[in-house]
Coordinates of C-alpha atoms in Angstrom, one line a residue:
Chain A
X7 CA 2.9 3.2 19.8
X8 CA 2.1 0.7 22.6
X9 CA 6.0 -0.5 21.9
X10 CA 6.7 2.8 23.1
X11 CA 4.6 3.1 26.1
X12 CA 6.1 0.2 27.3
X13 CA 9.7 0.8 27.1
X14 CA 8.7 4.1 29.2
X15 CA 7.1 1.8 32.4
X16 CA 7.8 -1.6 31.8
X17 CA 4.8 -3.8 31.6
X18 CA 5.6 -5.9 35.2
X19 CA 5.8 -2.8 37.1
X20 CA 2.2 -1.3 35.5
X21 CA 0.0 -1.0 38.5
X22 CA -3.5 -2.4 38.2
X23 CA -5.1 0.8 39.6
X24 CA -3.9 3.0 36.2
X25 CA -5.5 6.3 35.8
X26 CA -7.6 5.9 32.7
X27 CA -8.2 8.9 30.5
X28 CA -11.0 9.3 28.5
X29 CA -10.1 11.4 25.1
X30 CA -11.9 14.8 26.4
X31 CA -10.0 14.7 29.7
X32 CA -6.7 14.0 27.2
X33 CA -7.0 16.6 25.0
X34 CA -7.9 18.8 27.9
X35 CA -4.3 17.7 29.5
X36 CA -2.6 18.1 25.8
X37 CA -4.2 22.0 25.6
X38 CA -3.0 22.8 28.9
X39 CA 0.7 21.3 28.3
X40 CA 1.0 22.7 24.8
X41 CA 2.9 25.0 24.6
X42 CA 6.0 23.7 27.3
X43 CA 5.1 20.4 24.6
X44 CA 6.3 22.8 22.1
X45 CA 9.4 23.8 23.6
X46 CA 10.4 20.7 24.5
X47 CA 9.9 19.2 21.4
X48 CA 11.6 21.7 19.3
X49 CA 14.7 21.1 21.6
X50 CA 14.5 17.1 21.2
X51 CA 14.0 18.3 17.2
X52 CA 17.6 20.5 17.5
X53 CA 15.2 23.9 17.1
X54 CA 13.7 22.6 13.4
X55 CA 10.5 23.8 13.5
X56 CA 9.0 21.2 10.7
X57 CA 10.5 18.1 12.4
X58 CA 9.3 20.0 16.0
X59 CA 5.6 20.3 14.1
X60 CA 6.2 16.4 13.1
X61 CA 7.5 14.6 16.5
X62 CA 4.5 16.5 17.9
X63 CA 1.9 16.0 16.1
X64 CA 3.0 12.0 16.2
X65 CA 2.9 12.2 19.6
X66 CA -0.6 14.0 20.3
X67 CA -1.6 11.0 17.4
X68 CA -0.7 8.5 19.6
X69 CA -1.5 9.4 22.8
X70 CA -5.3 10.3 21.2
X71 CA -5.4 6.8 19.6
X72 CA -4.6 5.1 23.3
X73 CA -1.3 3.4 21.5
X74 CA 0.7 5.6 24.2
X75 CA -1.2 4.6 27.5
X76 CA -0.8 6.7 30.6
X77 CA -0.8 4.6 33.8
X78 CA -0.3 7.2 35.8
X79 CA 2.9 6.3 37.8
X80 CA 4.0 9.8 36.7
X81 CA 3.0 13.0 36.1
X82 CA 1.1 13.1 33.0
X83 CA 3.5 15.7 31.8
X84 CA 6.8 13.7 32.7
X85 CA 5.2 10.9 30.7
X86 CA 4.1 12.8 27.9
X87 CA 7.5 14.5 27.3
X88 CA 9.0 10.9 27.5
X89 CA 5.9 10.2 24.7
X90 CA 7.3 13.6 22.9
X91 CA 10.9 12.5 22.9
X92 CA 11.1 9.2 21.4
X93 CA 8.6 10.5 18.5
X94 CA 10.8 13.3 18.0
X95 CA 14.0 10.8 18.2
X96 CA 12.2 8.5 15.5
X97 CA 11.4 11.9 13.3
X98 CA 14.8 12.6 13.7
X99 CA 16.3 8.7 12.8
X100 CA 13.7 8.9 9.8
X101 CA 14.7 12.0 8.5
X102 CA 18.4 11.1 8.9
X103 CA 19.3 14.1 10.5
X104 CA 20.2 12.8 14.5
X105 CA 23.9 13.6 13.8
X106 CA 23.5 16.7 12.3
X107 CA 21.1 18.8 14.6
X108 CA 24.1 19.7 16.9
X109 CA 26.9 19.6 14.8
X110 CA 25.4 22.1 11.7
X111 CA 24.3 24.4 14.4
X112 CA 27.6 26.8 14.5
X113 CA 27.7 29.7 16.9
X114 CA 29.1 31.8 15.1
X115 CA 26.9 31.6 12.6
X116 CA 24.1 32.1 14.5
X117 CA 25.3 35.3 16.6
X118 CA 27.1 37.0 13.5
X119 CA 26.7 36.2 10.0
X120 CA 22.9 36.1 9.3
X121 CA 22.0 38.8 6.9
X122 CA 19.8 40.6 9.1
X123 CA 21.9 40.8 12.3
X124 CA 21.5 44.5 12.8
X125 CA 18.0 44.2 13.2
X126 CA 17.4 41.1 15.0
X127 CA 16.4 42.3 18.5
X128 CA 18.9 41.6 21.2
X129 CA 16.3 38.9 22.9
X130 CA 16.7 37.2 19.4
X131 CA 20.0 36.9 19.4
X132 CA 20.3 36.3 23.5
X133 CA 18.0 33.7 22.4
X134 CA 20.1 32.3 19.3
X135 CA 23.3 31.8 21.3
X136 CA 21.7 30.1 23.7
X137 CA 19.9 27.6 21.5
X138 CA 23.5 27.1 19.5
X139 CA 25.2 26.7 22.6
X140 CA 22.8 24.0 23.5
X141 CA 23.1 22.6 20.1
X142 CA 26.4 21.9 21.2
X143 CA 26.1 20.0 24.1
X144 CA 25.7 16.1 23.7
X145 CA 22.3 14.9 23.7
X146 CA 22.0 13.7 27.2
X147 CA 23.5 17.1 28.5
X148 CA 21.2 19.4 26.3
X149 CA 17.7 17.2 27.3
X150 CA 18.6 17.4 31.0
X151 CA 19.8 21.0 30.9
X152 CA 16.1 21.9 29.1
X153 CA 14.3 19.5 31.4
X154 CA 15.8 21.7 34.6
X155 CA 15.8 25.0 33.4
X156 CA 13.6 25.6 30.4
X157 CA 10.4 23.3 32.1
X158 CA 11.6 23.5 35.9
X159 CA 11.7 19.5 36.2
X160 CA 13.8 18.2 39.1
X161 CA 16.6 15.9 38.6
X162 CA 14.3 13.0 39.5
X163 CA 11.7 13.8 36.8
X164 CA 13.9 14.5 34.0
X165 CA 15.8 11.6 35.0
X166 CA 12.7 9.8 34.4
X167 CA 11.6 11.4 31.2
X168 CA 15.4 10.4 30.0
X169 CA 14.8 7.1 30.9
X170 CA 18.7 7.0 32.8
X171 CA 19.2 7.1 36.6
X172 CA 18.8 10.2 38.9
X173 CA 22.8 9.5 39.3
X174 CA 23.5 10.0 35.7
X175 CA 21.3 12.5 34.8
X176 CA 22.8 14.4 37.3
X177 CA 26.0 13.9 35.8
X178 CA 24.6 15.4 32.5
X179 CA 23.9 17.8 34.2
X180 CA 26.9 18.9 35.9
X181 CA 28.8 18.7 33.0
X182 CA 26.3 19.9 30.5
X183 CA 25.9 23.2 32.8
X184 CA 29.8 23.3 32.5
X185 CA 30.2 23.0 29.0
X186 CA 27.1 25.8 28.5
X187 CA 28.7 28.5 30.6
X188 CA 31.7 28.2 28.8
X189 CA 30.1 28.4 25.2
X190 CA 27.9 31.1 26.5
X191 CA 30.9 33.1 28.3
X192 CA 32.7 32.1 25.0
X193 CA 30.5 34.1 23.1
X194 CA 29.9 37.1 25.2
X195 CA 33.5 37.9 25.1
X196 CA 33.8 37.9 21.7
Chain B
X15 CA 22.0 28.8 43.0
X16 CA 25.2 30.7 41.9
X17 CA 25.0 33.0 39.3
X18 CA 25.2 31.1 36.4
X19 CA 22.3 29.3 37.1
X20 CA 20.4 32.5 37.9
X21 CA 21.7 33.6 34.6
X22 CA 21.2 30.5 32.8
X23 CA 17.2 30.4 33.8
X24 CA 16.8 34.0 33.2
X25 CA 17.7 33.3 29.2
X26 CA 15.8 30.0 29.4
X27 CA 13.0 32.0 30.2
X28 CA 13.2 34.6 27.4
X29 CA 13.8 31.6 24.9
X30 CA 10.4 29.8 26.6
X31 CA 8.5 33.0 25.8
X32 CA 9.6 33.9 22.4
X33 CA 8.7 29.7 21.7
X34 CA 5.6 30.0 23.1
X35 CA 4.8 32.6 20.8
X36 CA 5.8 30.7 17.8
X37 CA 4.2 28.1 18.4
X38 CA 1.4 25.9 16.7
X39 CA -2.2 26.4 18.2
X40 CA -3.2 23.7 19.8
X41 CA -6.0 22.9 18.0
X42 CA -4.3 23.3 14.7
X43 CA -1.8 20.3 15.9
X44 CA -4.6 18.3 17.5
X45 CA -6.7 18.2 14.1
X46 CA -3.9 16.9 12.0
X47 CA -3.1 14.2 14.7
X48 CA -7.2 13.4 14.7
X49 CA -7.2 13.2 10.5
X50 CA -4.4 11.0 10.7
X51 CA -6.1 8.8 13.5
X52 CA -8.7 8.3 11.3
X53 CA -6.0 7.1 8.2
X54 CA -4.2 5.4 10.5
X55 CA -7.1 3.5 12.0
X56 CA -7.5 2.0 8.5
X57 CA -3.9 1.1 8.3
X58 CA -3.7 -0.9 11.0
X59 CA -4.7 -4.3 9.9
X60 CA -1.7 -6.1 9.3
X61 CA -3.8 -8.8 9.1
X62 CA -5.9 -7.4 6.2
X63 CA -2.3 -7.8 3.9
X64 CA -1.9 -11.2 3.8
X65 CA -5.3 -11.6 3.6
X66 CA -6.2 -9.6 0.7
X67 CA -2.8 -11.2 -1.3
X68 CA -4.4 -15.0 -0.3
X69 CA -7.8 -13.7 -1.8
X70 CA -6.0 -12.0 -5.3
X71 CA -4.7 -15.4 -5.4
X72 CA -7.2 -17.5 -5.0
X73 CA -9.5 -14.8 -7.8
X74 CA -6.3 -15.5 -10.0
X75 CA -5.9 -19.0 -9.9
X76 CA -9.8 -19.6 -10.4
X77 CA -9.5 -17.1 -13.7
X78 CA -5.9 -18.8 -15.1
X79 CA -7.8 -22.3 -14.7
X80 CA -10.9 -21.1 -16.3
X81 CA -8.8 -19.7 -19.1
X82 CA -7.3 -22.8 -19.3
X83 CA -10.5 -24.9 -19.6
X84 CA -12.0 -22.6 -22.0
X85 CA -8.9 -22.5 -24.6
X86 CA -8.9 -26.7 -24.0
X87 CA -12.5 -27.0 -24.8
X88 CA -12.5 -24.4 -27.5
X89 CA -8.9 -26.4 -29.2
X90 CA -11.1 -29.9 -28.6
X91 CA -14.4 -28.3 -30.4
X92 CA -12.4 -26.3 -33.0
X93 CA -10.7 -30.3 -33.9
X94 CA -13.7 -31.9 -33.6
X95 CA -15.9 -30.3 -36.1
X96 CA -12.7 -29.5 -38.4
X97 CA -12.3 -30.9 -42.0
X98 CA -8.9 -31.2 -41.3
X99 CA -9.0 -33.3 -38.2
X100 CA -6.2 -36.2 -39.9
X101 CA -7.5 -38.7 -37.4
X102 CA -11.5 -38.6 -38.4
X103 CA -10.8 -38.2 -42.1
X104 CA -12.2 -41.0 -44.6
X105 CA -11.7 -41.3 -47.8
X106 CA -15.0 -40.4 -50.1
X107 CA -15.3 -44.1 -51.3
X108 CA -15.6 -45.8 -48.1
X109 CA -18.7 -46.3 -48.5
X110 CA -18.8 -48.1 -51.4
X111 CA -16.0 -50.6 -49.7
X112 CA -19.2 -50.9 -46.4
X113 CA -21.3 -52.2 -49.0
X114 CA -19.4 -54.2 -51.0
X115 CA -18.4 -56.3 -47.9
X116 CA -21.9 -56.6 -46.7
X117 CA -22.4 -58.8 -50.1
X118 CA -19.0 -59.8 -51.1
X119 CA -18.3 -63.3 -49.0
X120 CA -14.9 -65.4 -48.8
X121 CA -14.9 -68.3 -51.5
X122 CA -15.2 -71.9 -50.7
X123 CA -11.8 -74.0 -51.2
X124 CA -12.6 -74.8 -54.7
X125 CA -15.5 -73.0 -55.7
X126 CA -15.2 -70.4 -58.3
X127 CA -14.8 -66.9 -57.3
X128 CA -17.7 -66.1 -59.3
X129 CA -19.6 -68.5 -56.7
X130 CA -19.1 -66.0 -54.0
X131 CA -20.0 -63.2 -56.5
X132 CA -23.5 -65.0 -57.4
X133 CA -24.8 -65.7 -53.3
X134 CA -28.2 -64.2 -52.9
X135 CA -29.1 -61.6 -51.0
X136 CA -31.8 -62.6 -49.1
X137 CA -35.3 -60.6 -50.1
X138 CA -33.3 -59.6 -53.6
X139 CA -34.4 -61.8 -57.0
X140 CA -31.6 -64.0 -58.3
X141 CA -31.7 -64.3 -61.4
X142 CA -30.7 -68.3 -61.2
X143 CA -34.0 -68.9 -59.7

């Protein structure tokens, strides 16, 4: 949505030279990102693979039908993923489930009581604590913490695909990684 | 970097992989998001809403007042050409009463009334003659 565009670069700072993008060059751009487009929007979708499936397939939508508009004052990528993460926000608002994606997510449950623990490879499970113990974080802490270490963006580009300043993203950050190692170290020593 | 960090993209790593081979082909995503251009190409005319509610209108209006004529001509016809109409109805000897005035004329102040009775009718024999 052109609404949504905006709110990522407002309109007085656009610069007049902006990188148009005809629709081959775009989808050539979406191919080559889609699969980091995947992670990150199953993370901004609290690991539900329908809603994930959803915010992205909005988002390729809109960026296809020129209602998201790339002006290039970013990386395509950081502005995508900003593109990717209020579609995946509004999925989440229109399915009702924004306050739920961290809170159902129990560790416990995840590491221990599925039915088929004992076969679930230890990846798997390395993989399920993790994801739980991101589910945990705040939203902020949890977007910046996959921005960094899950798509290698600095501070500076998450900050920007976050919409927040590099000075509180990197407070996110800090305390996110805090708050991680302890739910990770949490359940490793159980 | 300390450890944990080391640690921390090490498992973000494995979890990247084991997403990336879950995840949707591209293609498959980009097709659904090309249909649904297409649908939502045709839903975006906001101004096609009000429009299409002024034109229902305007089709309605035209058919109620047509109706309206229509069941006010046929009610005007139908009372028209109606035995019953109470306004149009006269009573069978009315005639008789047209005539009779044509021939009958007010007396004279002292004539008989049998005067008035015996004026001619002009181009009719009298039999006083």
């Amino acid at each position: 949505m052109s609404v949504m565009a905006q709110s990522l670069i407002p309109e007085t700072q656009r610069s007049s030279d902006a990188l148009t993008m005809d629709r081959p060059k775009l989808e050539r751009e979406l191919e080559r990102l889609h699969a980091e487009c995947w992670g990150w929007a199953l993370a901004c979708s609290g690991h539900d693979r329908t809603l994930a499936e959803d915010a992205l397939h909005t988002a390729y939508l809109r960026v296809l039908s020129g209602q998201a508009r790339f002006d290039g004052r970013s990386r395509f990528k950081s502005w995508l993923f900003g593109v990717i993460r209020l579609t995946a926000m509004e999925e989440l608002r229109r399915a009702n489930r924004w306050n739920t994606t961290g809170s159902e997510l129990d560790l416990s449950s995840a590491v221990d009581s599925s039915a088929g623990a004992d076969v679930i490879s230890e990846q798997a499970e390395r993989n399920a604590v993790l994801v739980a113990a991101m589910a945990s974080l705040s939203p902020r802490q949890r977007e910046v913490l996959q921005l960094v270490f899950y798509h290698g963006m600095t501070l500076e580009e998450a900050a920007r695909v976050m919409g927040v300043s590099v000075g509180s993203a990197r407070t996110h950050y800090d305390r996110g990684k805090k708050a991680l190692a302890g739910q990770i170290n949490e359940v490793d020593v159980r | 970097m300390n450890d944990f960090e080391s640690e921390l993209k090490k498992r973000f790593a494995e979890l990247r992989a084991d997403d990336e081979t879950s995840a949707p082909s591209f293609a498959v995503v980009r097709d659904r998001a090309t249909v649904d251009q297409s649908i939502g190409t045709r839903r975006q005319r906001p101004w096609m809403i009000p429009l299409l509610t002024a034109a229902a209108a305007v089709v309605a209006a035209v058919w109620v007042t047509s109706q309206a004529r229509g069941e006010r001509a046929r009610r005007e016809a139908w009372l028209r050409d109606s035995s019953m109409n109470a306004f149009r109805w006269t009573m069978p000897t009315d005639g008789l009463l047209e005539s009779a005035r044509q021939t009958l004329h007010t007396p004279a102040i002292s004539a008989s009334v049998l005067d008035a009775a015996a004026v001619p009718i002009p181009g009719t024999p009298f039999k006083g003659d």
